[in-house]
Amino acid sequence: MEGRIDRIKKQLHASSYKLTPQREATVRVLLEHEQDHLSAEDVYLLVKDKAPEIGLATVYRTLELLTELKVVDKINFGDGVSRYDLRKEGAAHFHHHLVCMECGAVDEIQEDLLEEVETVVEKRWNFLVKDHRLTFHGICWRCSDNRAEESIDHKGNSKDS
Amino acid sequence: MEGRIDRIKKQLHASSYKLTPQREATVRVLLEHEQDHLSAEDVYLLVKDKAPEIGLATVYRTLELLTELKVVDKINFGDGVSRYDLRKEGAAHFHHHLVCMECGAVDEIQEDLLEEVETVVEKRWNFLVKDHRLTFHGICWRCSDNRAEESIDHKGNSKDS
DNA sequence: TTTAATGCAAAGTTTTTGCAGAGAG
DNA sequence: CTCTCTGCAAAAACTTTGCATTAAA
């Protein structure tokens, strides 16, 4: 993790930005919550534990900066909030998401499933693809499993528990 | 278009909602701007021409209702605003978008390019796909053409104009 | 030292809500 | 006639901005 922070520090310096303690604390929170999809407010509350004097505005400014540097991607899942998602180091494109309509869980797909589709888009629509946002809405495996169990229960055939 | 409105009216009635003049005016605006990606405010201003007494809150409430009925889809392109996009009649899934990073144009892809990808997601991630959001960010054909023209101009080989 | 970055508070946007009155079925 | 729907205005939620102060390189 320290290595990752060093590399982000270099990226900042390359664009003549500084790695201030506030920025470092923010990056650490993002690294520690790599699987989550934190809103600015979420990040703010978590950073406050490390650096209680930080202001919400600084968090917003830092997240904007990290977005500009493509360290994070900003995404919106339809609730009224922007969320910030760490980009895998060296990834050319933003990863994909699975949003469960039942439990609200958001899972990530790191694999790029869109290479062929992007070729089609470039050829057929003459559109030069630079990045993408792909989110699936549906039912996650956890909720499917729960449903299956419930239907077994209803038949009186529940497994031992 | 009248047929389309009738069918939406039936959909509303099926869920015991009424097609009030305000709602009808809103639907008409959406039909007349099928290619656009209007924000609530955009819709409000356009509806005001037809029904000047309408309130912004009613527009929000109507758009929410139409989203619930899957007549429109709500989408967010990363500016801070939700936009509302008419769903093609009978379409199982939301269509895709091409957002030009240069001119800001938003084009639509009605074809479903994700069938194979969704099969992979269902098999490999055990995720039951109900819908999706897919947006490509890049350079549209219009801007590519402009760039090409400019580079010809720079060589002094501009076409007659 | 010098310029960029911060914290605070105020302002800006977008969206939602409460409520009394209006109107659709 | 009843119960939903509307308009208005106020509130809420999220994000950005201005400015005096602080601190990084």
mmCIF file of C-alpha atoms (C1' of nucleotides) in Angstrom:
data_model
loop_
_atom_site.group_PDB
_atom_site.id
_atom_site.type_symbol
_atom_site.label_atom_id
_atom_site.label_comp_id
_atom_site.label_asym_id
_atom_site.label_seq_id
_atom_site.Cartn_x
_atom_site.Cartn_y
_atom_site.Cartn_z
ATOM 1 C CA MET A 1 0.000 0.000 0.000
ATOM 2 C CA GLU A 2 2.872 2.359 0.741
ATOM 3 C CA GLY A 3 4.128 1.732 -2.785
ATOM 4 C CA ARG A 4 0.771 2.653 -4.182
ATOM 5 C CA ILE A 5 0.780 5.890 -2.227
ATOM 6 C CA ASP A 6 4.278 6.687 -3.445
ATOM 7 C CA ARG A 7 3.184 6.238 -7.016
ATOM 8 C CA ILE A 8 0.175 8.471 -6.497
ATOM 9 C CA LYS A 9 2.487 11.020 -4.923
ATOM 10 C CA LYS A 10 4.645 10.941 -8.039
ATOM 11 C CA GLN A 11 1.566 11.378 -10.206
ATOM 12 C CA LEU A 12 0.590 14.422 -8.197
ATOM 13 C CA HIS A 13 4.074 15.910 -8.440
ATOM 14 C CA ALA A 14 4.159 15.249 -12.167
ATOM 15 C CA SER A 15 1.238 17.675 -12.421
ATOM 16 C CA SER A 16 2.781 19.940 -9.768
ATOM 17 C CA TYR A 17 0.336 19.139 -7.035
ATOM 18 C CA LYS A 18 1.400 18.424 -3.479
ATOM 19 C CA LEU A 19 0.650 15.381 -1.368
ATOM 20 C CA THR A 20 -0.597 17.165 1.710
ATOM 21 C CA PRO A 21 -1.539 15.235 4.857
ATOM 22 C CA GLN A 22 -5.199 15.753 4.021
ATOM 23 C CA ARG A 23 -4.746 14.349 0.553
ATOM 24 C CA GLU A 24 -2.751 11.435 1.861
ATOM 25 C CA ALA A 25 -5.400 10.630 4.465
ATOM 26 C CA THR A 26 -8.050 10.721 1.766
ATOM 27 C CA VAL A 27 -6.091 8.392 -0.494
ATOM 28 C CA ARG A 28 -5.525 6.005 2.411
ATOM 29 C CA VAL A 29 -9.227 5.853 3.101
ATOM 30 C CA LEU A 30 -9.889 5.063 -0.534
ATOM 31 C CA LEU A 31 -7.258 2.326 -0.529
ATOM 32 C CA GLU A 32 -8.667 0.811 2.649
ATOM 33 C CA HIS A 33 -12.123 0.756 1.117
ATOM 34 C CA GLU A 34 -11.226 -0.361 -2.355
ATOM 35 C CA GLN A 35 -14.276 -2.605 -2.627
ATOM 36 C CA ASP A 36 -16.711 0.043 -1.477
ATOM 37 C CA HIS A 37 -18.331 2.837 -3.390
ATOM 38 C CA LEU A 38 -18.031 5.772 -1.085
ATOM 39 C CA SER A 39 -19.758 9.100 -1.481
ATOM 40 C CA ALA A 40 -17.884 12.309 -0.680
ATOM 41 C CA GLU A 41 -19.658 12.396 2.661
ATOM 42 C CA ASP A 42 -18.655 8.780 3.386
ATOM 43 C CA VAL A 43 -15.030 9.599 2.629
ATOM 44 C CA TYR A 44 -15.227 12.718 4.762
ATOM 45 C CA LEU A 45 -16.465 10.815 7.796
ATOM 46 C CA LEU A 46 -13.785 8.157 7.416
ATOM 47 C CA VAL A 47 -11.010 10.670 6.881
ATOM 48 C CA LYS A 48 -12.115 12.547 9.991
ATOM 49 C CA ASP A 49 -10.983 9.593 12.093
ATOM 50 C CA LYS A 50 -7.445 10.053 10.817
ATOM 51 C CA ALA A 51 -7.433 13.811 10.469
ATOM 52 C CA PRO A 52 -10.279 15.330 12.509
ATOM 53 C CA GLU A 53 -9.636 18.886 11.380
ATOM 54 C CA ILE A 54 -10.282 18.192 7.680
ATOM 55 C CA GLY A 55 -13.160 19.996 5.992
ATOM 56 C CA LEU A 56 -15.727 18.535 3.639
ATOM 57 C CA ALA A 57 -14.715 21.016 0.956
ATOM 58 C CA THR A 58 -11.166 19.691 0.987
ATOM 59 C CA VAL A 59 -12.460 16.187 0.495
ATOM 60 C CA TYR A 60 -14.478 17.323 -2.497
ATOM 61 C CA ARG A 61 -11.464 19.154 -3.902
ATOM 62 C CA THR A 62 -9.217 16.138 -3.379
ATOM 63 C CA LEU A 63 -11.666 13.764 -4.996
ATOM 64 C CA GLU A 64 -11.991 16.069 -7.966
ATOM 65 C CA LEU A 65 -8.206 16.163 -8.248
ATOM 66 C CA LEU A 66 -7.903 12.389 -8.065
ATOM 67 C CA THR A 67 -10.574 12.069 -10.712
ATOM 68 C CA GLU A 68 -8.634 14.402 -12.978
ATOM 69 C CA LEU A 69 -5.538 12.233 -12.485
ATOM 70 C CA LYS A 70 -7.601 9.111 -13.176
ATOM 71 C CA VAL A 71 -6.688 7.656 -9.805
ATOM 72 C CA VAL A 72 -10.390 7.372 -9.083
ATOM 73 C CA ASP A 73 -13.501 7.351 -11.237
ATOM 74 C CA LYS A 74 -16.630 9.242 -10.323
ATOM 75 C CA ILE A 75 -19.818 7.289 -10.781
ATOM 76 C CA ASN A 76 -23.465 7.714 -10.071
ATOM 77 C CA PHE A 77 -25.728 4.770 -9.377
ATOM 78 C CA GLY A 78 -28.962 6.711 -9.495
ATOM 79 C CA ASP A 79 -29.327 7.719 -5.900
ATOM 80 C CA GLY A 80 -28.592 11.427 -5.875
ATOM 81 C CA VAL A 81 -24.935 11.055 -4.890
ATOM 82 C CA SER A 82 -21.636 10.816 -6.721
ATOM 83 C CA ARG A 83 -19.473 7.932 -5.654
ATOM 84 C CA TYR A 84 -15.749 7.532 -6.046
ATOM 85 C CA ASP A 85 -14.137 4.293 -7.074
ATOM 86 C CA LEU A 86 -10.419 3.625 -7.111
ATOM 87 C CA ARG A 87 -9.206 2.652 -10.562
ATOM 88 C CA LYS A 88 -7.032 -0.453 -10.669
ATOM 89 C CA GLU A 89 -3.425 0.602 -11.260
ATOM 90 C CA GLY A 90 -2.654 0.730 -14.919
ATOM 91 C CA ALA A 91 -6.207 -0.088 -15.979
ATOM 92 C CA ALA A 92 -7.041 1.533 -19.295
ATOM 93 C CA HIS A 93 -10.756 1.539 -18.651
ATOM 94 C CA PHE A 94 -13.136 1.844 -15.783
ATOM 95 C CA HIS A 95 -14.336 -1.485 -14.450
ATOM 96 C CA HIS A 96 -17.957 -2.619 -14.536
ATOM 97 C CA HIS A 97 -20.556 -2.874 -11.800
ATOM 98 C CA LEU A 98 -23.319 -5.198 -10.723
ATOM 99 C CA VAL A 99 -26.010 -3.471 -8.694
ATOM 100 C CA CYS A 100 -28.433 -5.741 -6.875
ATOM 101 C CA MET A 101 -31.988 -4.422 -7.022
ATOM 102 C CA GLU A 102 -32.893 -6.438 -3.963
ATOM 103 C CA CYS A 103 -30.167 -5.822 -1.396
ATOM 104 C CA GLY A 104 -28.414 -2.864 -2.970
ATOM 105 C CA ALA A 105 -24.983 -4.523 -3.015
ATOM 106 C CA VAL A 106 -22.571 -3.266 -5.642
ATOM 107 C CA ASP A 107 -20.033 -5.784 -6.934
ATOM 108 C CA GLU A 108 -17.213 -5.107 -9.350
ATOM 109 C CA ILE A 109 -16.140 -6.792 -12.553
ATOM 110 C CA GLN A 110 -12.507 -6.051 -13.285
ATOM 111 C CA GLU A 111 -12.386 -7.993 -16.515
ATOM 112 C CA ASP A 112 -12.942 -5.942 -19.641
ATOM 113 C CA LEU A 113 -15.999 -7.462 -21.253
ATOM 114 C CA LEU A 114 -16.413 -4.742 -23.824
ATOM 115 C CA GLU A 115 -13.517 -5.137 -26.232
ATOM 116 C CA GLU A 116 -15.620 -6.628 -29.004
ATOM 117 C CA VAL A 117 -18.490 -4.261 -28.419
ATOM 118 C CA GLU A 118 -16.128 -1.308 -28.607
ATOM 119 C CA THR A 119 -14.759 -2.502 -31.912
ATOM 120 C CA VAL A 120 -18.306 -2.569 -33.245
ATOM 121 C CA VAL A 121 -19.002 0.909 -31.919
ATOM 122 C CA GLU A 122 -15.838 2.318 -33.463
ATOM 123 C CA LYS A 123 -16.488 0.719 -36.846
ATOM 124 C CA ARG A 124 -20.217 1.116 -37.135
ATOM 125 C CA TRP A 125 -20.740 4.460 -35.390
ATOM 126 C CA ASN A 126 -17.375 5.971 -36.178
ATOM 127 C CA PHE A 127 -16.999 6.778 -32.525
ATOM 128 C CA LEU A 128 -13.530 6.771 -30.989
ATOM 129 C CA VAL A 129 -14.009 5.135 -27.602
ATOM 130 C CA LYS A 130 -11.896 6.549 -24.781
ATOM 131 C CA ASP A 131 -13.719 5.109 -21.795
ATOM 132 C CA HIS A 132 -16.995 3.582 -20.741
ATOM 133 C CA ARG A 133 -19.476 3.166 -17.907
ATOM 134 C CA LEU A 134 -21.242 -0.178 -17.704
ATOM 135 C CA THR A 135 -23.581 -1.160 -14.897
ATOM 136 C CA PHE A 136 -25.909 -4.122 -14.722
ATOM 137 C CA HIS A 137 -29.031 -3.992 -12.607
ATOM 138 C CA GLY A 138 -30.441 -7.273 -11.409
ATOM 139 C CA ILE A 139 -30.340 -9.882 -8.655
ATOM 140 C CA CYS A 140 -27.037 -10.890 -7.108
ATOM 141 C CA TRP A 141 -26.059 -14.461 -6.301
ATOM 142 C CA ARG A 142 -26.595 -13.883 -2.576
ATOM 143 C CA CYS A 143 -30.217 -12.857 -3.046
ATOM 144 C CA SER A 144 -30.839 -15.650 -5.558
ATOM 145 C CA ASP A 145 -29.548 -18.145 -3.004
ATOM 146 C CA ASN A 146 -31.785 -16.698 -0.303
ATOM 147 C CA ARG A 147 -34.816 -16.976 -2.551
ATOM 148 C CA ALA A 148 -34.001 -20.584 -3.359
ATOM 149 C CA GLU A 149 -33.681 -21.404 0.334
ATOM 150 C CA GLU A 150 -36.985 -19.737 1.111
ATOM 151 C CA SER A 151 -38.782 -21.707 -1.556
ATOM 152 C CA ILE A 152 -37.326 -24.916 -0.100
ATOM 153 C CA ASP A 153 -38.503 -23.840 3.336
ATOM 154 C CA HIS A 154 -42.012 -23.356 2.032
ATOM 155 C CA LYS A 155 -42.125 -26.909 0.879
ATOM 156 C CA GLY A 156 -41.025 -28.038 4.317
ATOM 157 C CA ASN A 157 -37.772 -29.381 2.920
ATOM 158 C CA SER A 158 -35.411 -27.001 4.604
ATOM 159 C CA LYS A 159 -31.855 -28.114 5.111
ATOM 160 C CA ASP A 160 -30.666 -28.719 8.677
ATOM 161 C CA SER A 161 -29.686 -25.478 10.374
ATOM 162 C CA MET B 1 -48.063 9.830 -31.668
ATOM 163 C CA GLU B 2 -51.651 9.887 -30.464
ATOM 164 C CA GLY B 3 -51.514 6.102 -30.389
ATOM 165 C CA ARG B 4 -48.453 6.220 -28.232
ATOM 166 C CA ILE B 5 -50.150 8.574 -25.805
ATOM 167 C CA ASP B 6 -53.192 6.318 -25.657
ATOM 168 C CA ARG B 7 -51.027 3.382 -24.739
ATOM 169 C CA ILE B 8 -49.283 5.340 -22.031
ATOM 170 C CA LYS B 9 -52.699 6.392 -20.755
ATOM 171 C CA LYS B 10 -53.689 2.745 -20.507
ATOM 172 C CA GLN B 11 -50.473 1.944 -18.676
ATOM 173 C CA LEU B 12 -51.249 4.679 -16.188
ATOM 174 C CA HIS B 13 -54.798 3.457 -15.691
ATOM 175 C CA ALA B 14 -53.568 -0.086 -15.251
ATOM 176 C CA SER B 15 -51.722 1.167 -12.176
ATOM 177 C CA SER B 16 -54.662 3.440 -11.251
ATOM 178 C CA TYR B 17 -52.967 6.682 -12.128
ATOM 179 C CA LYS B 18 -54.706 9.396 -14.089
ATOM 180 C CA LEU B 19 -53.562 11.045 -17.271
ATOM 181 C CA THR B 20 -53.988 14.629 -16.183
ATOM 182 C CA PRO B 21 -53.428 17.518 -18.606
ATOM 183 C CA GLN B 22 -50.095 18.217 -16.909
ATOM 184 C CA ARG B 23 -48.985 14.649 -17.324
ATOM 185 C CA GLU B 24 -50.128 14.580 -20.914
ATOM 186 C CA ALA B 25 -48.268 17.782 -21.693
ATOM 187 C CA THR B 26 -45.141 16.310 -20.125
ATOM 188 C CA VAL B 27 -45.419 13.118 -22.135
ATOM 189 C CA ARG B 28 -45.937 15.133 -25.315
ATOM 190 C CA VAL B 29 -42.783 17.100 -24.665
ATOM 191 C CA LEU B 30 -40.854 13.887 -24.162
ATOM 192 C CA LEU B 31 -42.245 12.436 -27.402
ATOM 193 C CA GLU B 32 -41.386 15.594 -29.317
ATOM 194 C CA HIS B 33 -37.823 15.471 -28.009
ATOM 195 C CA GLU B 34 -37.226 11.767 -28.270
ATOM 196 C CA GLN B 35 -33.634 12.241 -29.433
ATOM 197 C CA ASP B 36 -32.744 14.667 -26.674
ATOM 198 C CA HIS B 37 -31.719 13.997 -23.124
ATOM 199 C CA LEU B 38 -33.702 16.502 -21.172
ATOM 200 C CA SER B 39 -33.227 17.375 -17.545
ATOM 201 C CA ALA B 40 -36.249 17.979 -15.324
ATOM 202 C CA GLU B 41 -35.674 21.707 -15.720
ATOM 203 C CA ASP B 42 -35.502 21.359 -19.527
ATOM 204 C CA VAL B 43 -38.783 19.463 -19.523
ATOM 205 C CA TYR B 44 -40.334 22.043 -17.218
ATOM 206 C CA LEU B 45 -39.433 24.941 -19.501
ATOM 207 C CA LEU B 46 -40.771 23.130 -22.563
ATOM 208 C CA VAL B 47 -43.976 22.071 -20.856
ATOM 209 C CA LYS B 48 -44.566 25.639 -19.715
ATOM 210 C CA ASP B 49 -45.120 26.616 -23.347
ATOM 211 C CA LYS B 50 -48.068 24.256 -23.519
ATOM 212 C CA ALA B 51 -49.289 24.602 -19.949
ATOM 213 C CA PRO B 52 -47.870 27.774 -18.393
ATOM 214 C CA GLU B 53 -49.358 27.151 -14.968
ATOM 215 C CA ILE B 54 -47.493 23.904 -14.384
ATOM 216 C CA GLY B 55 -45.083 23.698 -11.448
ATOM 217 C CA LEU B 56 -41.609 22.211 -11.423
ATOM 218 C CA ALA B 57 -42.594 19.854 -8.617
ATOM 219 C CA THR B 58 -45.299 18.346 -10.796
ATOM 220 C CA VAL B 59 -42.767 17.748 -13.542
ATOM 221 C CA TYR B 60 -40.518 15.954 -11.087
ATOM 222 C CA ARG B 61 -43.427 13.910 -9.828
ATOM 223 C CA THR B 62 -44.513 13.004 -13.339
ATOM 224 C CA LEU B 63 -41.027 12.009 -14.418
ATOM 225 C CA GLU B 64 -40.696 9.816 -11.357
ATOM 226 C CA LEU B 65 -44.004 8.192 -12.202
ATOM 227 C CA LEU B 66 -43.017 7.569 -15.807
ATOM 228 C CA THR B 67 -39.746 6.084 -14.629
ATOM 229 C CA GLU B 68 -41.629 3.710 -12.373
ATOM 230 C CA LEU B 69 -43.784 2.637 -15.327
ATOM 231 C CA LYS B 70 -40.648 2.213 -17.452
ATOM 232 C CA VAL B 71 -41.936 4.712 -19.990
ATOM 233 C CA VAL B 72 -38.740 6.690 -19.475
ATOM 234 C CA ASP B 73 -35.353 5.852 -18.047
ATOM 235 C CA LYS B 74 -33.506 8.168 -15.717
ATOM 236 C CA ILE B 75 -29.853 8.588 -16.505
ATOM 237 C CA ASN B 76 -26.970 10.653 -15.315
ATOM 238 C CA PHE B 77 -24.096 11.593 -17.600
ATOM 239 C CA GLY B 78 -21.890 13.016 -14.884
ATOM 240 C CA ASP B 79 -22.967 16.633 -14.926
ATOM 241 C CA GLY B 80 -24.936 17.082 -11.733
ATOM 242 C CA VAL B 81 -28.327 16.540 -13.357
ATOM 243 C CA SER B 82 -30.642 13.601 -13.955
ATOM 244 C CA ARG B 83 -31.864 13.265 -17.504
ATOM 245 C CA TYR B 84 -34.922 11.456 -18.768
ATOM 246 C CA ASP B 85 -34.914 9.352 -21.872
ATOM 247 C CA LEU B 86 -37.988 7.832 -23.480
ATOM 248 C CA ARG B 87 -37.711 4.068 -23.700
ATOM 249 C CA LYS B 88 -38.508 2.629 -27.123
ATOM 250 C CA GLU B 89 -41.928 0.948 -26.976
ATOM 251 C CA GLY B 90 -41.572 -2.677 -26.041
ATOM 252 C CA ALA B 91 -37.819 -2.455 -25.538
ATOM 253 C CA ALA B 92 -36.685 -4.903 -22.908
ATOM 254 C CA HIS B 93 -33.574 -2.946 -22.072
ATOM 255 C CA PHE B 94 -32.421 0.601 -21.944
ATOM 256 C CA HIS B 95 -30.513 1.695 -25.041
ATOM 257 C CA HIS B 96 -26.873 2.741 -25.023
ATOM 258 C CA HIS B 97 -25.260 6.158 -25.311
ATOM 259 C CA LEU B 98 -22.268 7.750 -26.954
ATOM 260 C CA VAL B 99 -21.122 10.899 -25.188
ATOM 261 C CA CYS B 100 -18.670 13.059 -27.097
ATOM 262 C CA MET B 101 -15.975 14.464 -24.834
ATOM 263 C CA GLU B 102 -15.304 17.246 -27.311
ATOM 264 C CA CYS B 103 -18.688 18.681 -28.295
ATOM 265 C CA GLY B 104 -20.854 17.118 -25.618
ATOM 266 C CA ALA B 105 -23.257 15.522 -28.110
ATOM 267 C CA VAL B 106 -25.110 12.461 -26.881
ATOM 268 C CA ASP B 107 -26.056 9.897 -29.514
ATOM 269 C CA GLU B 108 -28.108 6.777 -29.006
ATOM 270 C CA ILE B 109 -27.521 3.160 -29.931
ATOM 271 C CA GLN B 110 -30.807 1.287 -30.052
ATOM 272 C CA GLU B 111 -29.270 -2.042 -30.950
ATOM 273 C CA ASP B 112 -28.641 -4.339 -28.017
ATOM 274 C CA LEU B 113 -24.905 -4.951 -28.077
ATOM 275 C CA LEU B 114 -24.798 -6.684 -24.718
ATOM 276 C CA GLU B 115 -26.528 -10.017 -25.229
ATOM 277 C CA GLU B 116 -23.333 -12.032 -25.178
ATOM 278 C CA VAL B 117 -21.824 -10.026 -22.361
ATOM 279 C CA GLU B 118 -24.951 -10.553 -20.277
ATOM 280 C CA THR B 119 -24.768 -14.283 -20.807
ATOM 281 C CA VAL B 120 -21.224 -14.214 -19.475
ATOM 282 C CA VAL B 121 -22.268 -12.143 -16.473
ATOM 283 C CA GLU B 122 -25.139 -14.475 -15.643
ATOM 284 C CA LYS B 123 -23.011 -17.590 -15.964
ATOM 285 C CA ARG B 124 -19.780 -16.400 -14.440
ATOM 286 C CA TRP B 125 -21.052 -14.051 -11.734
ATOM 287 C CA ASN B 126 -24.361 -15.756 -11.072
ATOM 288 C CA PHE B 127 -26.032 -12.405 -11.501
ATOM 289 C CA LEU B 128 -29.536 -12.292 -12.952
ATOM 290 C CA VAL B 129 -29.473 -9.312 -15.295
ATOM 291 C CA LYS B 130 -32.674 -7.266 -15.422
ATOM 292 C CA ASP B 131 -31.383 -4.112 -17.073
ATOM 293 C CA HIS B 132 -28.216 -2.210 -17.832
ATOM 294 C CA ARG B 133 -26.674 1.221 -18.314
ATOM 295 C CA LEU B 134 -23.943 1.478 -20.936
ATOM 296 C CA THR B 135 -22.330 4.733 -21.967
ATOM 297 C CA PHE B 136 -19.235 5.242 -24.062
ATOM 298 C CA HIS B 137 -17.131 8.349 -23.654
ATOM 299 C CA GLY B 138 -15.019 9.396 -26.607
ATOM 300 C CA ILE B 139 -14.944 11.409 -29.817
ATOM 301 C CA CYS B 140 -17.937 11.431 -32.132
ATOM 302 C CA TRP B 141 -17.709 11.196 -35.924
ATOM 303 C CA ARG B 142 -18.525 14.891 -36.321
ATOM 304 C CA CYS B 143 -15.569 15.982 -34.230
ATOM 305 C CA SER B 144 -13.268 13.426 -35.857
ATOM 306 C CA ASP B 145 -14.252 14.839 -39.254
ATOM 307 C CA ASN B 146 -13.588 18.382 -38.083
ATOM 308 C CA ARG B 147 -10.161 17.415 -36.831
ATOM 309 C CA ALA B 148 -9.344 15.742 -40.121
ATOM 310 C CA GLU B 149 -10.421 18.847 -42.043
ATOM 311 C CA GLU B 150 -8.330 21.086 -39.842
ATOM 312 C CA SER B 151 -5.259 18.986 -40.370
ATOM 313 C CA ILE B 152 -5.803 19.179 -44.133
ATOM 314 C CA ASP B 153 -6.125 22.953 -43.819
ATOM 315 C CA HIS B 154 -2.833 23.133 -42.001
ATOM 316 C CA LYS B 155 -1.124 21.514 -44.951
ATOM 317 C CA GLY B 156 -2.722 24.094 -47.237
ATOM 318 C CA ASN B 157 -4.716 21.408 -48.998
ATOM 319 C CA SER B 158 -8.155 22.535 -47.937
ATOM 320 C CA LYS B 159 -11.025 21.526 -50.139
ATOM 321 C CA ASP B 160 -12.834 24.290 -52.095
ATOM 322 C CA SER B 161 -15.308 26.067 -49.872
ATOM 323 C "C1'" DT C 1 9.831 32.508 0.718
ATOM 324 C "C1'" DT C 2 6.280 31.945 -2.419
ATOM 325 C "C1'" DT C 3 2.614 29.875 -4.157
ATOM 326 C "C1'" DA C 4 -0.614 26.279 -3.573
ATOM 327 C "C1'" DA C 5 -3.815 24.210 -0.269
ATOM 328 C "C1'" DT C 6 -6.961 24.365 3.711
ATOM 329 C "C1'" DG C 7 -11.003 25.297 6.778
ATOM 330 C "C1'" DC C 8 -14.973 27.606 7.472
ATOM 331 C "C1'" DA C 9 -19.080 29.487 6.206
ATOM 332 C "C1'" DA C 10 -21.882 31.162 2.805
ATOM 333 C "C1'" DA C 11 -23.988 30.490 -1.601
ATOM 334 C "C1'" DG C 12 -25.458 27.673 -5.493
ATOM 335 C "C1'" DT C 13 -27.873 23.674 -7.571
ATOM 336 C "C1'" DT C 14 -30.915 20.156 -7.900
ATOM 337 C "C1'" DT C 15 -34.607 17.557 -5.926
ATOM 338 C "C1'" DT C 16 -38.144 16.566 -2.388
ATOM 339 C "C1'" DT C 17 -41.897 17.573 0.760
ATOM 340 C "C1'" DG C 18 -46.073 19.665 3.169
ATOM 341 C "C1'" DC C 19 -50.259 21.411 2.619
ATOM 342 C "C1'" DA C 20 -54.424 23.629 1.162
ATOM 343 C "C1'" DG C 21 -57.075 23.920 -2.846
ATOM 344 C "C1'" DA C 22 -58.475 22.059 -7.483
ATOM 345 C "C1'" DG C 23 -60.167 18.617 -10.479
ATOM 346 C "C1'" DA C 24 -60.435 13.733 -12.640
ATOM 347 C "C1'" DG C 25 -63.185 9.649 -12.778
ATOM 348 C "C1'" DC D 1 -68.408 12.979 -4.179
ATOM 349 C "C1'" DT D 2 -64.031 11.035 -3.104
ATOM 350 C "C1'" DC D 3 -59.500 10.755 -3.364
ATOM 351 C "C1'" DT D 4 -55.734 11.770 -6.242
ATOM 352 C "C1'" DC D 5 -53.147 15.451 -8.156
ATOM 353 C "C1'" DT D 6 -51.418 20.148 -8.388
ATOM 354 C "C1'" DG D 7 -48.997 24.592 -7.389
ATOM 355 C "C1'" DC D 8 -46.550 27.057 -4.355
ATOM 356 C "C1'" DA D 9 -43.183 27.824 -1.182
ATOM 357 C "C1'" DA D 10 -40.234 26.010 2.068
ATOM 358 C "C1'" DA D 11 -36.859 22.573 3.136
ATOM 359 C "C1'" DA D 12 -33.520 19.196 2.202
ATOM 360 C "C1'" DA D 13 -29.591 17.254 0.077
ATOM 361 C "C1'" DC D 14 -25.463 17.716 -2.364
ATOM 362 C "C1'" DT D 15 -21.691 20.416 -4.224
ATOM 363 C "C1'" DT D 16 -19.076 24.601 -5.153
ATOM 364 C "C1'" DT D 17 -16.996 29.033 -4.019
ATOM 365 C "C1'" DG D 18 -14.723 33.125 -1.566
ATOM 366 C "C1'" DC D 19 -11.507 34.427 1.450
ATOM 367 C "C1'" DA D 20 -8.382 34.848 5.215
ATOM 368 C "C1'" DT D 21 -4.957 31.704 7.089
ATOM 369 C "C1'" DT D 22 -1.658 27.961 6.952
ATOM 370 C "C1'" DA D 23 1.886 25.163 5.341
ATOM 371 C "C1'" DA D 24 4.401 22.471 1.626
ATOM 372 C "C1'" DA D 25 8.519 22.399 -1.330
#
